[in-house]
Amino acid sequence: MFERLGAFLAVVSMAMFAQPAFANTSAKLIEIKGEVIDTWCYFSGVMGGEDAVIGSAHHTCALWCAAGGIPVGVLTEEGEVFMVLKYQGEDVLEKTDTLMEVQSDIITAKGMHYVRDGVNYIVVENVIANDGIQVLNHEDYGSVPPNSFPKNYQ
Amino acid sequence: MRILKSLLVTSFMLGMSNASLAEEDWEGPFSDGSTAKTFGFQEEEKALFTGKVVDVMCELSGNCADNCGNGNRLIGIVREADNKLILPIKNSQFSFNGPMEDLLPYCGMRVDVDGILVGDAEVYGSKFYMVQKIRESGAAEFSKANLWTKAWAKRNEEAAKKKGPWFRKDPRVLKQIEATGYFGLGHDADKNYAAENQ
């Protein structure tokens, strides 16, 4: 009996210690509403303040960065940024049009939320609404960076 | 306004260092030994560390893909010193390039990386990484993290033959601009802006 108990405990303890790192990361289904943004320009301040690197002013640059493989985020009204791990179940982030088409748009989405080391991540499973571009800040900032709008537009 | 615009373009495209910042402004807990370039970005600090290159989705959820998703998933680095998942969002190039091409060859491997952490962790929850150099841990030489543009040219052979930087001729970018204009609001918005500002 003690041999069986010992074997059982050994298996249980091995299973406990064999748990992968993700066991510490809890996930929950959430709904968020926010703008699809270019995270490098937003976090680094390379182009200026937060208000200038969102919306219509920064739209072309957001396209450049998304096409360039810079991770895309969703910036909520509360100022939280959720790094997008997947979008509508698609496992491809960098090399398709899916995320390009929603750059700068305000979306409402449901998805699985993970937090690790202070960073919010989301697997966007369902986009409930897309309100398009709502931040019309090109009227204040022009194009950011300035060379993202042609010098001699025809 | 024009001067401000010029400064923005110059600082972004050339990556000029901000000479007004003292060296200690770029120091952080992982700065020792770093030879990373600094630029005066928000809350920037040099960071040289060792860690394991991981598929972020796999690390968070257990949903894992071969070879870290072959370039289709976010890639992170679990820093050995504190088990923190560091998210690289930029390589060392200055034309809107991400870090995927530089990290993917090291999927699952122990690496040394040098670069800068940017962003206000108190506001954003964490800093984010610009990887400038990478090597398999312990290797003699670092490689510059600058592979993105060449990889793009390989994927877009026809576009790459045209003049100009990649982002002005990328088919996916051009497709979106063709559809909704430079501000994403339609071509009338572009025309109105040009009429008022050019």
mmCIF file of C-alpha atoms in Angstrom:
data_model
loop_
_atom_site.group_PDB
_atom_site.id
_atom_site.type_symbol
_atom_site.label_atom_id
_atom_site.label_comp_id
_atom_site.label_asym_id
_atom_site.label_seq_id
_atom_site.Cartn_x
_atom_site.Cartn_y
_atom_site.Cartn_z
ATOM 1 C CA MET A 1 0.000 0.000 0.000
ATOM 2 C CA PHE A 2 2.773 2.379 0.952
ATOM 3 C CA GLU A 3 4.503 1.563 -2.329
ATOM 4 C CA ARG A 4 1.365 2.528 -4.271
ATOM 5 C CA LEU A 5 0.930 5.705 -2.212
ATOM 6 C CA GLY A 6 4.588 6.546 -2.812
ATOM 7 C CA ALA A 7 4.228 6.042 -6.546
ATOM 8 C CA PHE A 8 1.060 8.166 -6.579
ATOM 9 C CA LEU A 9 2.758 10.989 -4.681
ATOM 10 C CA ALA A 10 5.756 10.780 -6.992
ATOM 11 C CA VAL A 11 3.519 11.153 -10.059
ATOM 12 C CA VAL A 12 1.604 14.060 -8.491
ATOM 13 C CA SER A 13 4.777 15.882 -7.478
ATOM 14 C CA MET A 14 6.319 15.340 -10.931
ATOM 15 C CA ALA A 15 3.194 16.729 -12.533
ATOM 16 C CA MET A 16 3.313 19.770 -10.252
ATOM 17 C CA PHE A 17 6.940 20.539 -11.016
ATOM 18 C CA ALA A 18 6.438 19.870 -14.723
ATOM 19 C CA GLN A 19 3.878 22.676 -15.019
ATOM 20 C CA PRO A 20 4.940 25.083 -17.768
ATOM 21 C CA ALA A 21 5.472 28.778 -17.176
ATOM 22 C CA PHE A 22 2.038 29.701 -18.544
ATOM 23 C CA ALA A 23 0.387 28.072 -15.530
ATOM 24 C CA ASN A 24 1.057 31.317 -13.672
ATOM 25 C CA THR A 25 -0.714 33.409 -16.288
ATOM 26 C CA SER A 26 -4.463 33.484 -15.871
ATOM 27 C CA ALA A 27 -6.701 34.309 -18.797
ATOM 28 C CA LYS A 28 -10.185 35.746 -18.869
ATOM 29 C CA LEU A 29 -12.672 36.749 -21.510
ATOM 30 C CA ILE A 30 -13.043 40.515 -21.727
ATOM 31 C CA GLU A 31 -14.602 43.150 -23.940
ATOM 32 C CA ILE A 32 -12.612 46.236 -24.821
ATOM 33 C CA LYS A 33 -13.173 49.323 -26.907
ATOM 34 C CA GLY A 34 -10.246 51.268 -28.268
ATOM 35 C CA GLU A 35 -8.115 52.435 -31.146
ATOM 36 C CA VAL A 36 -5.860 50.082 -33.069
ATOM 37 C CA ILE A 37 -2.441 51.714 -32.718
ATOM 38 C CA ASP A 38 1.201 51.451 -33.686
ATOM 39 C CA THR A 39 2.881 50.604 -30.386
ATOM 40 C CA TRP A 40 6.441 51.729 -31.142
ATOM 41 C CA CYS A 41 5.551 55.348 -31.829
ATOM 42 C CA TYR A 42 3.140 55.365 -28.895
ATOM 43 C CA PHE A 43 5.491 53.943 -26.261
ATOM 44 C CA SER A 44 8.773 55.474 -27.430
ATOM 45 C CA GLY A 45 7.607 59.031 -27.994
ATOM 46 C CA VAL A 46 9.696 59.098 -31.175
ATOM 47 C CA MET A 47 7.104 61.201 -32.988
ATOM 48 C CA GLY A 48 6.020 63.355 -30.085
ATOM 49 C CA GLY A 49 3.271 63.134 -27.478
ATOM 50 C CA GLU A 50 0.615 60.458 -27.211
ATOM 51 C CA ASP A 51 -2.069 62.694 -28.720
ATOM 52 C CA ALA A 52 -0.100 63.045 -31.956
ATOM 53 C CA VAL A 53 0.631 59.368 -32.589
ATOM 54 C CA ILE A 54 -2.935 58.144 -32.845
ATOM 55 C CA GLY A 55 -5.894 58.876 -35.103
ATOM 56 C CA SER A 56 -5.963 60.343 -38.572
ATOM 57 C CA ALA A 57 -2.731 62.325 -38.118
ATOM 58 C CA HIS A 58 -0.737 59.153 -37.638
ATOM 59 C CA HIS A 59 -2.700 56.852 -39.925
ATOM 60 C CA THR A 60 -0.140 56.402 -42.698
ATOM 61 C CA CYS A 61 2.670 55.909 -40.201
ATOM 62 C CA ALA A 62 0.535 53.305 -38.427
ATOM 63 C CA LEU A 63 0.224 51.499 -41.779
ATOM 64 C CA TRP A 64 3.984 51.641 -42.262
ATOM 65 C CA CYS A 65 4.641 50.257 -38.806
ATOM 66 C CA ALA A 66 2.039 47.492 -39.062
ATOM 67 C CA ALA A 67 3.449 46.451 -42.447
ATOM 68 C CA GLY A 68 6.909 46.660 -40.905
ATOM 69 C CA GLY A 69 6.025 44.087 -38.283
ATOM 70 C CA ILE A 70 5.854 46.389 -35.292
ATOM 71 C CA PRO A 71 3.339 44.854 -32.883
ATOM 72 C CA VAL A 72 -0.143 46.332 -32.992
ATOM 73 C CA GLY A 73 -2.052 47.332 -29.865
ATOM 74 C CA VAL A 74 -5.517 48.463 -28.853
ATOM 75 C CA LEU A 75 -5.523 51.691 -26.828
ATOM 76 C CA THR A 76 -8.606 52.027 -24.638
ATOM 77 C CA GLU A 77 -10.215 55.249 -23.449
ATOM 78 C CA GLU A 78 -8.742 54.517 -20.029
ATOM 79 C CA GLY A 79 -5.246 54.627 -21.534
ATOM 80 C CA GLU A 80 -4.499 50.922 -21.291
ATOM 81 C CA VAL A 81 -2.777 49.255 -24.241
ATOM 82 C CA PHE A 82 -3.544 45.637 -25.130
ATOM 83 C CA MET A 83 -0.923 43.991 -27.320
ATOM 84 C CA VAL A 84 -2.678 41.955 -30.034
ATOM 85 C CA LEU A 85 -1.625 38.287 -30.115
ATOM 86 C CA LYS A 86 -4.182 37.162 -32.671
ATOM 87 C CA TYR A 87 -6.940 38.950 -34.537
ATOM 88 C CA GLN A 88 -10.313 37.313 -35.191
ATOM 89 C CA GLY A 89 -8.767 33.899 -34.738
ATOM 90 C CA GLU A 90 -6.173 34.488 -37.425
ATOM 91 C CA ASP A 91 -2.762 33.266 -36.434
ATOM 92 C CA VAL A 92 -0.966 35.521 -38.872
ATOM 93 C CA LEU A 93 -0.185 39.030 -37.715
ATOM 94 C CA GLU A 94 2.543 40.552 -39.800
ATOM 95 C CA LYS A 95 2.090 39.462 -43.354
ATOM 96 C CA THR A 96 -1.610 39.808 -44.138
ATOM 97 C CA ASP A 97 -3.978 42.700 -44.757
ATOM 98 C CA THR A 98 -6.181 41.943 -41.764
ATOM 99 C CA LEU A 99 -4.571 44.299 -39.290
ATOM 100 C CA MET A 100 -3.698 46.845 -41.974
ATOM 101 C CA GLU A 101 -7.377 47.378 -42.703
ATOM 102 C CA VAL A 102 -8.210 48.400 -39.130
ATOM 103 C CA GLN A 103 -5.279 50.683 -38.331
ATOM 104 C CA SER A 104 -6.444 53.779 -36.413
ATOM 105 C CA ASP A 105 -10.032 52.446 -36.221
ATOM 106 C CA ILE A 106 -11.979 52.373 -32.983
ATOM 107 C CA ILE A 107 -13.041 48.781 -32.442
ATOM 108 C CA THR A 108 -15.083 46.988 -29.832
ATOM 109 C CA ALA A 109 -13.822 43.471 -29.403
ATOM 110 C CA LYS A 110 -14.131 40.408 -27.235
ATOM 111 C CA GLY A 111 -11.177 38.218 -26.533
ATOM 112 C CA MET A 112 -9.011 36.368 -24.082
ATOM 113 C CA HIS A 113 -6.953 38.668 -21.911
ATOM 114 C CA TYR A 114 -3.560 37.757 -20.471
ATOM 115 C CA VAL A 115 -1.329 39.826 -18.234
ATOM 116 C CA ARG A 116 2.336 39.164 -17.709
ATOM 117 C CA ASP A 117 4.902 41.435 -16.102
ATOM 118 C CA GLY A 118 2.643 44.439 -16.387
ATOM 119 C CA VAL A 119 1.829 44.012 -20.094
ATOM 120 C CA ASN A 120 -1.727 43.394 -21.294
ATOM 121 C CA TYR A 121 -2.145 40.958 -24.168
ATOM 122 C CA ILE A 122 -5.332 40.038 -26.009
ATOM 123 C CA VAL A 123 -6.392 37.325 -28.413
ATOM 124 C CA VAL A 124 -9.103 39.178 -30.328
ATOM 125 C CA GLU A 125 -11.734 36.547 -30.994
ATOM 126 C CA ASN A 126 -14.646 38.657 -32.155
ATOM 127 C CA VAL A 127 -14.835 42.246 -33.347
ATOM 128 C CA ILE A 128 -18.312 43.352 -32.315
ATOM 129 C CA ALA A 129 -18.128 46.826 -33.830
ATOM 130 C CA ASN A 130 -15.788 48.916 -35.922
ATOM 131 C CA ASP A 131 -16.527 52.645 -35.728
ATOM 132 C CA GLY A 132 -13.732 53.557 -38.119
ATOM 133 C CA ILE A 133 -11.335 56.416 -37.467
ATOM 134 C CA GLN A 134 -12.828 58.702 -34.843
ATOM 135 C CA VAL A 135 -9.824 60.749 -33.723
ATOM 136 C CA LEU A 136 -9.568 63.454 -36.385
ATOM 137 C CA ASN A 137 -6.365 64.966 -35.091
ATOM 138 C CA HIS A 138 -4.797 65.712 -38.491
ATOM 139 C CA GLU A 139 -6.681 68.999 -38.196
ATOM 140 C CA ASP A 140 -4.423 69.856 -35.229
ATOM 141 C CA TYR A 141 -1.168 68.040 -35.960
ATOM 142 C CA GLY A 142 -1.146 67.641 -39.732
ATOM 143 C CA SER A 143 0.468 64.368 -40.749
ATOM 144 C CA VAL A 144 2.749 62.743 -38.177
ATOM 145 C CA PRO A 145 5.510 62.389 -39.255
ATOM 146 C CA PRO A 146 5.167 65.210 -41.774
ATOM 147 C CA ASN A 147 6.654 63.115 -44.572
ATOM 148 C CA SER A 148 3.785 60.655 -44.304
ATOM 149 C CA PHE A 149 1.703 62.988 -46.487
ATOM 150 C CA PRO A 150 3.016 63.758 -50.001
ATOM 151 C CA LYS A 151 4.713 67.135 -50.371
ATOM 152 C CA ASN A 152 2.935 67.916 -53.607
ATOM 153 C CA TYR A 153 -0.351 66.073 -53.271
ATOM 154 C CA GLN A 154 -2.274 65.858 -56.555
ATOM 155 C CA MET B 1 5.344 74.470 -37.069
ATOM 156 C CA ARG B 2 7.690 73.891 -40.002
ATOM 157 C CA ILE B 3 10.723 73.798 -37.699
ATOM 158 C CA LEU B 4 8.971 71.293 -35.426
ATOM 159 C CA LYS B 5 8.134 69.118 -38.413
ATOM 160 C CA SER B 6 11.728 69.218 -39.635
ATOM 161 C CA LEU B 7 12.998 68.236 -36.225
ATOM 162 C CA LEU B 8 10.589 65.305 -36.046
ATOM 163 C CA VAL B 9 11.621 63.999 -39.442
ATOM 164 C CA THR B 10 15.303 64.459 -38.747
ATOM 165 C CA SER B 11 15.221 62.773 -35.367
ATOM 166 C CA PHE B 12 13.194 59.826 -36.620
ATOM 167 C CA MET B 13 14.903 59.118 -39.907
ATOM 168 C CA LEU B 14 18.436 59.665 -38.787
ATOM 169 C CA GLY B 15 18.066 58.463 -35.234
ATOM 170 C CA MET B 16 20.143 61.311 -33.893
ATOM 171 C CA SER B 17 21.237 61.029 -30.287
ATOM 172 C CA ASN B 18 19.859 63.550 -27.890
ATOM 173 C CA ALA B 19 23.034 65.253 -26.781
ATOM 174 C CA SER B 20 21.261 67.244 -24.083
ATOM 175 C CA LEU B 21 20.713 64.154 -21.942
ATOM 176 C CA ALA B 22 23.409 63.138 -19.482
ATOM 177 C CA GLU B 23 24.811 59.625 -19.780
ATOM 178 C CA GLU B 24 23.274 58.593 -16.457
ATOM 179 C CA ASP B 25 19.814 59.318 -17.851
ATOM 180 C CA TRP B 26 20.193 56.189 -19.955
ATOM 181 C CA GLU B 27 21.226 53.917 -17.112
ATOM 182 C CA GLY B 28 18.995 51.210 -15.742
ATOM 183 C CA PRO B 29 19.351 47.919 -13.884
ATOM 184 C CA PHE B 30 20.598 46.136 -17.034
ATOM 185 C CA SER B 31 22.801 48.887 -18.486
ATOM 186 C CA ASP B 32 26.180 47.583 -17.347
ATOM 187 C CA GLY B 33 28.334 46.667 -20.335
ATOM 188 C CA SER B 34 25.769 47.824 -22.869
ATOM 189 C CA THR B 35 27.038 49.586 -25.970
ATOM 190 C CA ALA B 36 23.552 50.297 -27.302
ATOM 191 C CA LYS B 37 22.869 53.542 -29.134
ATOM 192 C CA THR B 38 20.623 55.995 -27.363
ATOM 193 C CA PHE B 39 18.215 58.430 -28.933
ATOM 194 C CA GLY B 40 16.474 60.342 -26.187
ATOM 195 C CA PHE B 41 13.232 58.366 -26.469
ATOM 196 C CA GLN B 42 10.729 58.408 -23.649
ATOM 197 C CA GLU B 43 12.168 56.989 -20.379
ATOM 198 C CA GLU B 44 14.891 55.282 -22.393
ATOM 199 C CA GLU B 45 17.532 53.080 -20.788
ATOM 200 C CA LYS B 46 20.232 50.798 -22.143
ATOM 201 C CA ALA B 47 19.692 47.099 -21.510
ATOM 202 C CA LEU B 48 22.083 44.212 -22.098
ATOM 203 C CA PHE B 49 20.807 40.874 -20.865
ATOM 204 C CA THR B 50 20.597 37.127 -21.428
ATOM 205 C CA GLY B 51 17.350 35.295 -21.980
ATOM 206 C CA LYS B 52 15.395 32.733 -23.948
ATOM 207 C CA VAL B 53 13.618 33.633 -27.192
ATOM 208 C CA VAL B 54 9.973 32.524 -26.934
ATOM 209 C CA ASP B 55 6.654 32.464 -28.773
ATOM 210 C CA VAL B 56 4.659 34.894 -26.604
ATOM 211 C CA MET B 57 1.334 33.153 -27.238
ATOM 212 C CA CYS B 58 2.862 29.853 -26.174
ATOM 213 C CA GLU B 59 4.423 31.417 -23.103
ATOM 214 C CA LEU B 60 1.110 32.920 -21.984
ATOM 215 C CA SER B 61 -1.413 30.299 -22.926
ATOM 216 C CA GLY B 62 0.302 27.025 -23.751
ATOM 217 C CA ASN B 63 -0.901 27.348 -27.358
ATOM 218 C CA CYS B 64 2.416 26.728 -29.065
ATOM 219 C CA ALA B 65 3.443 26.691 -32.711
ATOM 220 C CA ASP B 66 6.467 25.221 -34.437
ATOM 221 C CA ASN B 67 9.437 27.564 -34.656
ATOM 222 C CA CYS B 68 7.678 30.301 -32.652
ATOM 223 C CA GLY B 69 5.027 30.576 -35.365
ATOM 224 C CA ASN B 70 7.472 31.072 -38.257
ATOM 225 C CA GLY B 71 7.219 34.843 -38.069
ATOM 226 C CA ASN B 72 3.470 35.069 -37.639
ATOM 227 C CA ARG B 73 3.340 35.472 -33.860
ATOM 228 C CA LEU B 74 4.787 37.938 -31.391
ATOM 229 C CA ILE B 75 8.196 36.907 -30.146
ATOM 230 C CA GLY B 76 9.497 37.751 -26.699
ATOM 231 C CA ILE B 77 12.553 37.162 -24.567
ATOM 232 C CA VAL B 78 12.266 35.691 -21.076
ATOM 233 C CA ARG B 79 15.050 37.459 -19.215
ATOM 234 C CA GLU B 80 17.133 35.000 -17.236
ATOM 235 C CA ALA B 81 17.936 37.327 -14.352
ATOM 236 C CA ASP B 82 14.331 37.869 -13.238
ATOM 237 C CA ASN B 83 12.164 35.585 -15.437
ATOM 238 C CA LYS B 84 10.491 38.672 -16.856
ATOM 239 C CA LEU B 85 8.921 38.435 -20.319
ATOM 240 C CA ILE B 86 10.454 41.298 -22.303
ATOM 241 C CA LEU B 87 8.582 42.311 -25.447
ATOM 242 C CA PRO B 88 10.789 43.563 -28.290
ATOM 243 C CA ILE B 89 8.788 45.832 -30.581
ATOM 244 C CA LYS B 90 11.556 47.350 -32.723
ATOM 245 C CA ASN B 91 14.846 46.381 -34.341
ATOM 246 C CA SER B 92 17.771 48.731 -34.885
ATOM 247 C CA GLN B 93 16.717 50.027 -38.299
ATOM 248 C CA PHE B 94 15.133 53.439 -38.714
ATOM 249 C CA SER B 95 12.461 52.831 -41.246
ATOM 250 C CA PHE B 96 9.514 51.443 -39.284
ATOM 251 C CA ASN B 97 10.898 47.918 -38.867
ATOM 252 C CA GLY B 98 9.941 45.317 -36.289
ATOM 253 C CA PRO B 99 12.231 42.752 -34.634
ATOM 254 C CA MET B 100 10.813 39.518 -36.063
ATOM 255 C CA GLU B 101 13.472 38.733 -38.644
ATOM 256 C CA ASP B 102 16.237 39.264 -36.107
ATOM 257 C CA LEU B 103 14.704 37.135 -33.350
ATOM 258 C CA LEU B 104 13.137 34.243 -35.233
ATOM 259 C CA PRO B 105 16.425 32.458 -36.047
ATOM 260 C CA TYR B 106 16.968 32.163 -32.290
ATOM 261 C CA CYS B 107 13.558 30.701 -31.377
ATOM 262 C CA GLY B 108 13.931 28.577 -28.239
ATOM 263 C CA MET B 109 17.573 29.537 -27.836
ATOM 264 C CA ARG B 110 19.466 31.295 -25.084
ATOM 265 C CA VAL B 111 20.640 34.658 -26.407
ATOM 266 C CA ASP B 112 22.460 37.796 -25.322
ATOM 267 C CA VAL B 113 20.784 40.970 -26.538
ATOM 268 C CA ASP B 114 21.785 44.599 -26.370
ATOM 269 C CA GLY B 115 19.440 47.501 -26.969
ATOM 270 C CA ILE B 116 17.255 49.995 -25.198
ATOM 271 C CA LEU B 117 14.105 49.779 -23.123
ATOM 272 C CA VAL B 118 11.640 52.594 -23.788
ATOM 273 C CA GLY B 119 8.403 53.880 -22.340
ATOM 274 C CA ASP B 120 7.199 54.874 -18.905
ATOM 275 C CA ALA B 121 6.652 51.629 -16.996
ATOM 276 C CA GLU B 122 4.577 53.424 -14.374
ATOM 277 C CA VAL B 123 2.111 54.498 -17.038
ATOM 278 C CA TYR B 124 2.265 51.563 -19.472
ATOM 279 C CA GLY B 125 2.899 48.744 -16.979
ATOM 280 C CA SER B 126 6.264 47.879 -18.490
ATOM 281 C CA LYS B 127 8.985 49.135 -20.758
ATOM 282 C CA PHE B 128 9.352 47.770 -24.288
ATOM 283 C CA TYR B 129 12.523 46.734 -26.051
ATOM 284 C CA MET B 130 14.383 47.918 -29.119
ATOM 285 C CA VAL B 131 16.807 45.103 -29.912
ATOM 286 C CA GLN B 132 19.950 46.467 -31.535
ATOM 287 C CA LYS B 133 22.309 43.477 -31.314
ATOM 288 C CA ILE B 134 21.842 39.772 -30.732
ATOM 289 C CA ARG B 135 23.990 36.642 -30.458
ATOM 290 C CA GLU B 136 23.605 33.089 -29.246
ATOM 291 C CA SER B 137 24.571 33.380 -25.614
ATOM 292 C CA GLY B 138 28.300 33.262 -25.155
ATOM 293 C CA ALA B 139 29.163 33.593 -28.857
ATOM 294 C CA ALA B 140 32.104 35.837 -29.636
ATOM 295 C CA GLU B 141 30.355 38.353 -31.874
ATOM 296 C CA PHE B 142 27.022 40.105 -31.852
ATOM 297 C CA SER B 143 24.991 40.486 -35.042
ATOM 298 C CA LYS B 144 23.262 43.777 -35.730
ATOM 299 C CA ALA B 145 19.498 43.477 -35.532
ATOM 300 C CA ASN B 146 18.872 44.940 -38.958
ATOM 301 C CA LEU B 147 17.521 42.111 -41.090
ATOM 302 C CA TRP B 148 13.979 43.324 -41.716
ATOM 303 C CA THR B 149 14.435 45.372 -44.872
ATOM 304 C CA LYS B 150 16.366 42.678 -46.715
ATOM 305 C CA ALA B 151 13.733 40.122 -45.774
ATOM 306 C CA TRP B 152 11.028 42.487 -47.067
ATOM 307 C CA ALA B 153 12.886 42.864 -50.370
ATOM 308 C CA LYS B 154 13.021 39.097 -50.709
ATOM 309 C CA ARG B 155 9.257 38.839 -50.126
ATOM 310 C CA ASN B 156 8.483 41.744 -52.463
ATOM 311 C CA GLU B 157 10.890 41.369 -55.369
ATOM 312 C CA GLU B 158 8.931 43.530 -57.825
ATOM 313 C CA ALA B 159 8.312 46.360 -55.391
ATOM 314 C CA ALA B 160 11.917 46.266 -54.221
ATOM 315 C CA LYS B 161 13.118 47.078 -57.747
ATOM 316 C CA LYS B 162 11.371 50.453 -57.633
ATOM 317 C CA LYS B 163 13.042 53.575 -56.259
ATOM 318 C CA GLY B 164 12.548 54.778 -52.728
ATOM 319 C CA PRO B 165 12.311 53.306 -49.237
ATOM 320 C CA TRP B 166 10.292 50.133 -48.709
ATOM 321 C CA PHE B 167 7.411 51.806 -46.918
ATOM 322 C CA ARG B 168 6.632 54.039 -49.903
ATOM 323 C CA LYS B 169 6.305 51.082 -52.264
ATOM 324 C CA ASP B 170 5.002 48.297 -50.066
ATOM 325 C CA PRO B 171 1.988 46.745 -51.853
ATOM 326 C CA ARG B 172 -0.051 46.371 -48.672
ATOM 327 C CA VAL B 173 0.523 49.972 -47.609
ATOM 328 C CA LEU B 174 -0.278 51.264 -51.090
ATOM 329 C CA LYS B 175 -3.454 49.189 -51.175
ATOM 330 C CA GLN B 176 -4.736 50.810 -47.981
ATOM 331 C CA ILE B 177 -3.805 54.331 -49.075
ATOM 332 C CA GLU B 178 -5.491 53.726 -52.404
ATOM 333 C CA ALA B 179 -8.632 52.621 -50.568
ATOM 334 C CA THR B 180 -8.923 55.272 -47.844
ATOM 335 C CA GLY B 181 -6.236 57.905 -48.370
ATOM 336 C CA TYR B 182 -3.347 59.104 -46.231
ATOM 337 C CA PHE B 183 -5.508 60.023 -43.234
ATOM 338 C CA GLY B 184 -7.723 56.964 -43.605
ATOM 339 C CA LEU B 185 -10.762 59.212 -44.084
ATOM 340 C CA GLY B 186 -11.161 59.026 -47.835
ATOM 341 C CA HIS B 187 -9.539 60.969 -50.644
ATOM 342 C CA ASP B 188 -11.671 64.090 -50.146
ATOM 343 C CA ALA B 189 -10.090 64.566 -46.710
ATOM 344 C CA ASP B 190 -6.644 64.375 -48.303
ATOM 345 C CA LYS B 191 -7.631 66.894 -50.977
ATOM 346 C CA ASN B 192 -9.060 69.312 -48.427
ATOM 347 C CA TYR B 193 -5.944 69.045 -46.274
ATOM 348 C CA ALA B 194 -3.669 69.638 -49.251
ATOM 349 C CA ALA B 195 -5.727 72.599 -50.402
ATOM 350 C CA GLU B 196 -5.492 74.229 -46.976
ATOM 351 C CA ASN B 197 -1.868 73.390 -46.206
ATOM 352 C CA GLN B 198 0.099 73.268 -49.461
#
